[in-house]
CSV table of C-alpha atoms in Angstrom, one decimal:
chain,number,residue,atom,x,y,z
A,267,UNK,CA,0.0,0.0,0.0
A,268,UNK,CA,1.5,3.6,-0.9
A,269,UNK,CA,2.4,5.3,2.7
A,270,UNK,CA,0.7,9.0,2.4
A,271,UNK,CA,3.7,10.3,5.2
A,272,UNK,CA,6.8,9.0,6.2
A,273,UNK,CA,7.6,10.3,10.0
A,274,UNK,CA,11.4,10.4,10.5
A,275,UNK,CA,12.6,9.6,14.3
A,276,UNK,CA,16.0,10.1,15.1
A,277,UNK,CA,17.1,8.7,18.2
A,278,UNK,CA,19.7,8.0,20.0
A,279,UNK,CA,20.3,6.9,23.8
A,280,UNK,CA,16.5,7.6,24.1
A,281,UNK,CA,14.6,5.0,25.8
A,282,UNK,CA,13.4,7.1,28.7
A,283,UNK,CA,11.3,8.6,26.0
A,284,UNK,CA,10.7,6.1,22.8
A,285,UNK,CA,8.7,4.0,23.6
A,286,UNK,CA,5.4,7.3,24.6
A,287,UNK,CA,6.9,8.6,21.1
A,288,UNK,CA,6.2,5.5,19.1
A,289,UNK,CA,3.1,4.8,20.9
A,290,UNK,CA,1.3,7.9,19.8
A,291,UNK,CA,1.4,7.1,15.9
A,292,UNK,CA,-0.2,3.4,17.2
A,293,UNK,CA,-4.2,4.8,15.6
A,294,UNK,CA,-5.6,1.9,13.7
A,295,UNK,CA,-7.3,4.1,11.4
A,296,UNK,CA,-4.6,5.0,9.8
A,297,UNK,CA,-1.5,2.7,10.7
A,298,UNK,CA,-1.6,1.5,6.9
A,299,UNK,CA,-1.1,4.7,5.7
A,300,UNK,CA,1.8,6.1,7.2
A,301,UNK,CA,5.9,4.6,7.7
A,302,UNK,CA,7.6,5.3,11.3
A,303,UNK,CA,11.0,4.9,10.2
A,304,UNK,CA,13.3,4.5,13.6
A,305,UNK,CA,16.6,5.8,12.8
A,306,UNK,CA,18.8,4.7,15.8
A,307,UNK,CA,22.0,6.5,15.7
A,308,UNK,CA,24.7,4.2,17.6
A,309,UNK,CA,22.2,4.0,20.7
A,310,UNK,CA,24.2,2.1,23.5
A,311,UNK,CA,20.7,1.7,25.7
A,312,UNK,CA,17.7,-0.2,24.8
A,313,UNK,CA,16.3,2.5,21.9
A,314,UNK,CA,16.6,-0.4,19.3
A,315,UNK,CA,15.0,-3.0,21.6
A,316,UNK,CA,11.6,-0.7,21.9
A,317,UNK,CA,11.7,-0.1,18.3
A,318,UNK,CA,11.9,-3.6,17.6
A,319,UNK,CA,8.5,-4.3,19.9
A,320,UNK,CA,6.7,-2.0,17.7
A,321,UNK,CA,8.5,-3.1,14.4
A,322,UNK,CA,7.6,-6.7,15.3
A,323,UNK,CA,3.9,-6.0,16.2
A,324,UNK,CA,3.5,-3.7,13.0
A,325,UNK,CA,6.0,-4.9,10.4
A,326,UNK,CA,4.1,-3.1,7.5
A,327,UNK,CA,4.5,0.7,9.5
A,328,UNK,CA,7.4,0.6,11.7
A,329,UNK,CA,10.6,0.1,10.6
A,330,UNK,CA,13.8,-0.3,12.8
A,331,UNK,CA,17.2,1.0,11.0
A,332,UNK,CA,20.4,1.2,13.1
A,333,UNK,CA,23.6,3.2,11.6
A,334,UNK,CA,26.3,4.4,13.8
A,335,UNK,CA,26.7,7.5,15.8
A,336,UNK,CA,26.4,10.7,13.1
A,337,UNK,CA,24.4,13.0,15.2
A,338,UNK,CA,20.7,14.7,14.8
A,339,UNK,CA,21.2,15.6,10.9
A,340,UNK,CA,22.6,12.3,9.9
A,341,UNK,CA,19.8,10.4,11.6
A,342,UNK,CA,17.5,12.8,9.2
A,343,UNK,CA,19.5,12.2,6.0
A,344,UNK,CA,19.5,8.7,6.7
A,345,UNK,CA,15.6,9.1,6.8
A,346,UNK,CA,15.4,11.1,3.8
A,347,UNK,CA,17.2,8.7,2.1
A,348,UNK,CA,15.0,5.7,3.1
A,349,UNK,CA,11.5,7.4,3.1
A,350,UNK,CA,8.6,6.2,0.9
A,351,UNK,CA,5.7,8.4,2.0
A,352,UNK,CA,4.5,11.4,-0.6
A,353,UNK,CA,5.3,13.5,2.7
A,354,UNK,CA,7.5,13.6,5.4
A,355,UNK,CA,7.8,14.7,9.2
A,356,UNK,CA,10.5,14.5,11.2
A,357,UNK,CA,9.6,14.3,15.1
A,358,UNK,CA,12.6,13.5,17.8
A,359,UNK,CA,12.2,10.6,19.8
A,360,UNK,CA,11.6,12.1,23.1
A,361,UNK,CA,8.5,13.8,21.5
A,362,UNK,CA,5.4,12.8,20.3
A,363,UNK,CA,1.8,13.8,18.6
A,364,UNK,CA,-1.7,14.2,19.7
A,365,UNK,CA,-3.5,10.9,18.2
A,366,UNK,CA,-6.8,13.0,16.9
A,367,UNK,CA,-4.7,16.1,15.5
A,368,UNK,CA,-2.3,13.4,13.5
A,369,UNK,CA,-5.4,11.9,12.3
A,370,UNK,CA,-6.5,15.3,10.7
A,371,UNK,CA,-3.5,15.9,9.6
A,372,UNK,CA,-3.1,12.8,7.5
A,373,UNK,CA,-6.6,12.9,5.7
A,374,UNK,CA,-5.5,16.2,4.9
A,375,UNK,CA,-1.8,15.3,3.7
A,376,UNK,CA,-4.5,12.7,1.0
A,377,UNK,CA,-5.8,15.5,-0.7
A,378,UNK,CA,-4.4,19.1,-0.2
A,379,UNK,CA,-1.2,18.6,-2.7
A,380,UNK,CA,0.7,21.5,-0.7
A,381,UNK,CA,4.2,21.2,-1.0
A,382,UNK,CA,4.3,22.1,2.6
A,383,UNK,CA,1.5,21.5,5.3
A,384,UNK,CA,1.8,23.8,8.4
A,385,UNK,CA,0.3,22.6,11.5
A,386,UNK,CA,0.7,24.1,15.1
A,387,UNK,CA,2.7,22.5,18.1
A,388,UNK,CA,2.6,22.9,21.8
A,389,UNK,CA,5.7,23.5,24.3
A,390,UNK,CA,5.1,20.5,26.8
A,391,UNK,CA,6.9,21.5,30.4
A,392,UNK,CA,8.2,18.3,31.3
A,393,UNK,CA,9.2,18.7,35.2
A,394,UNK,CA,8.8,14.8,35.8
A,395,UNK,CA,5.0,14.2,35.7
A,396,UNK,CA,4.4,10.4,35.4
A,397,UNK,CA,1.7,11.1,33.7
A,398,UNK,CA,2.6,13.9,30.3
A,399,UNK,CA,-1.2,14.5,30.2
A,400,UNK,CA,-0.9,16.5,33.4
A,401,UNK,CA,2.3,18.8,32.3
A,402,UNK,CA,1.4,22.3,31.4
A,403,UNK,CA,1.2,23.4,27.9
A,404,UNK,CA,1.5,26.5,25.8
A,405,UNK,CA,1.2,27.2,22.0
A,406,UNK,CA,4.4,29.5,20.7
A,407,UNK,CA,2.1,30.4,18.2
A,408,UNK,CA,-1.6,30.8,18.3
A,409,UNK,CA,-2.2,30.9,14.5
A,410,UNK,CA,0.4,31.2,11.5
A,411,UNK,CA,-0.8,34.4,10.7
A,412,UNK,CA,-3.7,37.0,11.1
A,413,UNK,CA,-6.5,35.8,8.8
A,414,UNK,CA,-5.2,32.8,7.8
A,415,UNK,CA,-7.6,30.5,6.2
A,416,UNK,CA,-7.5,26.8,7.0
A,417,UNK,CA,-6.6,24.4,4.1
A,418,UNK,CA,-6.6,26.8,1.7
A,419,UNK,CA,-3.7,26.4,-0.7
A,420,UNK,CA,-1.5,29.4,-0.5
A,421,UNK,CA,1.3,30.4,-3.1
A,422,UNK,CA,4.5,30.3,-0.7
A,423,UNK,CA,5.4,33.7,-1.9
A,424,UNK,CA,2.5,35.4,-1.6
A,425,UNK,CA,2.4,35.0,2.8
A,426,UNK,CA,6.4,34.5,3.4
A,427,UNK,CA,6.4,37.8,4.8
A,428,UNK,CA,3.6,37.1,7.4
A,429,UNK,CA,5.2,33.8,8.0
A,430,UNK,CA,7.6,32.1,10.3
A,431,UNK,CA,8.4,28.1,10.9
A,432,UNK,CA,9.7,25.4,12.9
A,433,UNK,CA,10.7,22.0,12.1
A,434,UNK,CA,7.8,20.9,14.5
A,435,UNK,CA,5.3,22.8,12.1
A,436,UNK,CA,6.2,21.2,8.8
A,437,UNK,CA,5.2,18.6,7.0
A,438,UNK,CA,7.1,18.4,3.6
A,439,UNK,CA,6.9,16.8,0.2
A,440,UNK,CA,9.6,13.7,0.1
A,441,UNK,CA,10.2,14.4,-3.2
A,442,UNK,CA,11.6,17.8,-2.8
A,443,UNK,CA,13.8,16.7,0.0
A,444,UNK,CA,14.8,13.8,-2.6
A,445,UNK,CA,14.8,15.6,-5.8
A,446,UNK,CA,17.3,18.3,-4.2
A,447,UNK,CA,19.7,16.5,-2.3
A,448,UNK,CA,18.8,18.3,0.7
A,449,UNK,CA,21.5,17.3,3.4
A,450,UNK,CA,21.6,18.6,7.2
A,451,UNK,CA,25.3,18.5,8.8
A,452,UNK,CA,26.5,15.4,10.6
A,453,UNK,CA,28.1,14.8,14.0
A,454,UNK,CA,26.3,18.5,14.8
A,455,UNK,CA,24.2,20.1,17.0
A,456,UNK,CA,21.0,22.7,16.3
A,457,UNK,CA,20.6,21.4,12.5
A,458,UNK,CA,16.9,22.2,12.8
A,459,UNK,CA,16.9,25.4,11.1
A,460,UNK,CA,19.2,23.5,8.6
A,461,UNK,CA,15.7,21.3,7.3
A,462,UNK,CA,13.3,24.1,7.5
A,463,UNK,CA,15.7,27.1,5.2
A,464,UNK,CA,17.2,24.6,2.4
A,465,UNK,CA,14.1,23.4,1.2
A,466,UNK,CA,12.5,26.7,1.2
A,467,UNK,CA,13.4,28.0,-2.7
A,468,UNK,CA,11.5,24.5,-4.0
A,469,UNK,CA,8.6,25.0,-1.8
A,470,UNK,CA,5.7,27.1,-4.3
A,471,UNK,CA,2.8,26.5,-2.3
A,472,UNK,CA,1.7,26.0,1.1
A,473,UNK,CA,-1.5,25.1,3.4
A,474,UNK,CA,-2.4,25.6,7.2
A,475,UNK,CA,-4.2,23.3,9.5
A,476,UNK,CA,-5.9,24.8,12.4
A,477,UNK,CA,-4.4,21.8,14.5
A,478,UNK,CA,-1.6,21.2,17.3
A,479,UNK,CA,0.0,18.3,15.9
A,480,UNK,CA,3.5,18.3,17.2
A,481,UNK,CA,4.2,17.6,21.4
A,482,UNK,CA,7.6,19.7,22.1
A,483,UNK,CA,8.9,18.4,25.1
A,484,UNK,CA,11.0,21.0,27.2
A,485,UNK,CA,12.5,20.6,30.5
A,486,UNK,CA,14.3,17.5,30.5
A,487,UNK,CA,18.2,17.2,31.5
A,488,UNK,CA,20.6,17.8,28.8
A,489,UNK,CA,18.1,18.9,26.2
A,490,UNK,CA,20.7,21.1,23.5
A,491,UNK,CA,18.6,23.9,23.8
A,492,UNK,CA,19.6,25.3,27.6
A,493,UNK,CA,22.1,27.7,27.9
A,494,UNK,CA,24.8,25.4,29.6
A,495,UNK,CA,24.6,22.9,26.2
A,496,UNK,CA,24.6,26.2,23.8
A,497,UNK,CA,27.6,27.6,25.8
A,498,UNK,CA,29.4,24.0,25.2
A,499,UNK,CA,28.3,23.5,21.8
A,500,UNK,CA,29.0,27.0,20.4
A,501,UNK,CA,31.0,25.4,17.8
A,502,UNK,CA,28.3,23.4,16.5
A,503,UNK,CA,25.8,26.5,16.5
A,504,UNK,CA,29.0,28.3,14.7
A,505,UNK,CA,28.9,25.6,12.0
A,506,UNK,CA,25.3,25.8,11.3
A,507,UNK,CA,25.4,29.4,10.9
A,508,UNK,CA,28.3,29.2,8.3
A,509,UNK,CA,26.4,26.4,6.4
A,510,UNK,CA,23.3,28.7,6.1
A,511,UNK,CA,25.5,31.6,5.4
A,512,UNK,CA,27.1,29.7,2.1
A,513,UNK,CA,23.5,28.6,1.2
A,514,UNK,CA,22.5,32.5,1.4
A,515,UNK,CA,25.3,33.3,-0.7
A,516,UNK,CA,24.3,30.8,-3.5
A,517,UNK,CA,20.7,32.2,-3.9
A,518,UNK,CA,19.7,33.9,-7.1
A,519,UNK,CA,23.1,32.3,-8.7
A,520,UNK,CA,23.4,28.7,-8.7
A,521,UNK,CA,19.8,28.4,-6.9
A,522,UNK,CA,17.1,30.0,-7.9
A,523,UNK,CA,15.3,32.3,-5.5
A,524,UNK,CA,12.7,34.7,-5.8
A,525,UNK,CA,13.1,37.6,-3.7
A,526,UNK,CA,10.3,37.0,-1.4
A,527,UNK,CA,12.0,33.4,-0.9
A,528,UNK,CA,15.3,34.9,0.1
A,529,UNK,CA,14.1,37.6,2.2
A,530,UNK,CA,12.1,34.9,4.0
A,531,UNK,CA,15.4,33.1,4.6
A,532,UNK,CA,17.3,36.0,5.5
A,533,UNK,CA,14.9,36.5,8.4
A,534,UNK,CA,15.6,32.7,9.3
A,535,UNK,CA,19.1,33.3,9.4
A,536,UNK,CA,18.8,36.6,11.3
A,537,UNK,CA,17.0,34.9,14.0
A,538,UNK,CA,20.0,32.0,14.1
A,539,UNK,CA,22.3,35.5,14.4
A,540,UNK,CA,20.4,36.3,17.6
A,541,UNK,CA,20.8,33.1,18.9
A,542,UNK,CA,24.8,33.5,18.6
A,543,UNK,CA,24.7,36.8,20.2
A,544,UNK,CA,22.2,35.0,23.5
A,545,UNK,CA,25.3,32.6,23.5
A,546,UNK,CA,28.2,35.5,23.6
A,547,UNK,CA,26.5,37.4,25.7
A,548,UNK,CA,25.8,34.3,28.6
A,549,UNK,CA,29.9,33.7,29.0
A,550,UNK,CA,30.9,36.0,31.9
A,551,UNK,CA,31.4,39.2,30.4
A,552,UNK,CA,35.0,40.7,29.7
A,553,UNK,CA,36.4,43.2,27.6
A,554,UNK,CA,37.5,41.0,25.3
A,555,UNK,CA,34.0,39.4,25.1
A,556,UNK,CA,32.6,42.4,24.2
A,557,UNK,CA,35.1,42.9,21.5
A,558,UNK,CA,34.6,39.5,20.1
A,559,UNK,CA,30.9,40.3,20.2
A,560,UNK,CA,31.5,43.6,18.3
A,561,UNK,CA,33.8,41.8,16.1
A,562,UNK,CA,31.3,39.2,14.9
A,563,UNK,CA,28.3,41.7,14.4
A,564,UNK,CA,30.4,44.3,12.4
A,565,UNK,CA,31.0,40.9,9.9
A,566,UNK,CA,27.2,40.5,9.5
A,567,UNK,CA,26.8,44.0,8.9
A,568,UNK,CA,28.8,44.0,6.6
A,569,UNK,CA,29.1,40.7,4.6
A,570,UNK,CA,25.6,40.3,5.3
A,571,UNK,CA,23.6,43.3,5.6
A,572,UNK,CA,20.2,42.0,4.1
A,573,UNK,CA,20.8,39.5,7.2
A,574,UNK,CA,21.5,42.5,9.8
A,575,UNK,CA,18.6,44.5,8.5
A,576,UNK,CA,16.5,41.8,8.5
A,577,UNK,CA,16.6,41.3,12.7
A,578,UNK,CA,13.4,41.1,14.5
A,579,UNK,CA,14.7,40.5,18.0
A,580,UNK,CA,14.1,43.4,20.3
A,581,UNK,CA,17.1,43.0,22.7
A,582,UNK,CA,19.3,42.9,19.5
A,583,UNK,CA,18.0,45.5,17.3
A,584,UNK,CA,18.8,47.6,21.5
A,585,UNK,CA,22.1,46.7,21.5
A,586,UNK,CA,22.6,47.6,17.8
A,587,UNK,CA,21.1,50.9,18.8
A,588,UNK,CA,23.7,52.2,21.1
A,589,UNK,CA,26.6,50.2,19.7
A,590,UNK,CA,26.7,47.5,22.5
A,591,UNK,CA,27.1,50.2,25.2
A,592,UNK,CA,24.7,48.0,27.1
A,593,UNK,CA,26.6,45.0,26.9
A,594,UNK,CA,27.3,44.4,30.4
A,595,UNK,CA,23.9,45.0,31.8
A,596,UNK,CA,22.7,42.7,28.9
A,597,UNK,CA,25.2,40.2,29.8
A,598,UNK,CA,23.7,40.2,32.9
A,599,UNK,CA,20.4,39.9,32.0
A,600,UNK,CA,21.4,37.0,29.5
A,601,UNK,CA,22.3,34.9,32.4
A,602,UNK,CA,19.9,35.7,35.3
A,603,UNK,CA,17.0,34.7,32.3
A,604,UNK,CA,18.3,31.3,31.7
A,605,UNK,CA,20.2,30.4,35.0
């Protein structure tokens, strides 16, 4: 039978969280239309064994492939590589879906023939509830835009300005994934905003589903997003950025790019810039912090300055204001936020 959406789930060392993950794509109604491709990357727990279960008990829905350690992108490459659905979702082990909204969201994926299907997610506050039903929860965003209009199929260009996305919001077509070569980086941290900017000059149209699909668990020890992991993986977030600024550079010359396309990635990148600065700004500040931070702004400015012009972060656009005058203070800041 042809699989409508291929979810990708990278996982590796994750089976405090697998097993609730795998569990929630387990809806009879339409287990024959979808592929759960497991991609366990050099797990040294039981991640594999859990898959298995499920790969045993649904042989024609799960599948269980094991590859050795390559980080978060290569587990997505690998599942690229390997997917047979018309569409394809990527959602990390240690989160999940809401059973009814996944539901919608495939009957939908059957007949909307968007390139890309936008559907809402909800931060889940994980402080060690047995039971994830009773975490709190909180939508990042309410609706994509003002006015939207659910499944209506929108030209891409025509609402990039109004628009802004996650990895947990998208559901792509395989083939432009396939047809492109799109590739995140391996052995590398924070490759998220690598899958949702390189696919974008492919992507003509889009449509919106007024559903939370995606379950973003937060709170858990040694997620890559706290401060601590950012401070000791600067290098990886300094890699991403350099891939996405070489993919910025080859926009309207060896890939084509309309100019609503590339200021919608521009704005991408910008916020990736502000991430960086978060970063500088949480080391204890120095003089020689400050310089380094002043340093790597004035090179945005002025290598990229549809990039700098393109920032929407408050605290940034501040700093920028009074040429980083504020620095200490906002070093401060920085780290009583996030300590």
């Amino acid at each position: 039978m042809e699989k409508v959406l291929t979810v990708i789930v990278p996982s590796y060392n994750a089976e405090a969280y697998i097993r609730h993950n795998l569990e929630s794509f387990c809806i009879k109604r339409i287990l024959d239309d979808i592929e759960i491709l497991v991609i366990n990357d050099g797990s040294y727990d039981h991640t594999a064994d859990i898959a298995q279960e499920f790969v045993t008990r649904y042989p024609d829905s799960y599948k269980l492939i094991n590859k050795e350690n390559g980080g978060h992108g290569s587990g997505i490459n690998c599942g690229i590589q390997n997917a047979l659905g018309n569409y394809l979702k990527v959602v990390d082990a240690d989160d999940w879906v809401d059973q009814d909204a996944f539901i919608n969201l495939v009957e939908i994926l059957k007949t909307c023939n968007a390139d890309v299907i936008y559907s809402g997610f909800l931060w889940v506050f994980d402080n060690g509830e047995s039971d994830m039903e009773l975490c709190q929860r909180k939508a990042e965003f309410k609706e994509p835009f003002k006015h939207v209009v659910y499944q209506k199929k929108y030209v891409f260009d025509e609402v990039a300005e109004q628009l802004y996305m996650k990895m947990h919001n998208i559901t792509i077509r395989t083939e432009i994934l396939k047809g492109h070569q799109i590739q995140m980086d391996e052995h590398c941290y924070y490759v998220d905003t690598e899958f949702i900017t390189y696919s974008i000059p492919y992507v003509k149209t889009i449509c919106f589903i007024n559903e939370f699909v995606y379950q973003y668990r937060i709170g858990h020890q040694g997620q890559s997003i706290s401060l601590e992991k950012m401070q000791m993986n600067e290098q990886n977030y300094d890699r991403v950025l350099d891939s996405l600024f070489r993919f910025y550079r080859k926009l309207g010359k060896t890939i084509l790019c309309s100019v609503e396309k590339k200021d919608y990635i521009a704005r991408i990148i910008a916020r990736v810039v502000a991430g960086k600065i978060k970063i500088m700004l949480s080391f204890p500040s120095s003089y020689s912090k400050k310089q380094e931070l002043l340093r790597f702004d004035e090179k945005i400015r002025v290598s990229y300055p549809e990039i700098y012009e393109k920032n929407q972060n408050c605290a940034v656009h501040i700093l920028r204001m009074n040429p980083y005058l504020l620095y200490y203070p906002a070093s401060m800041l920085v780290k009583k936020k996030y300590k």
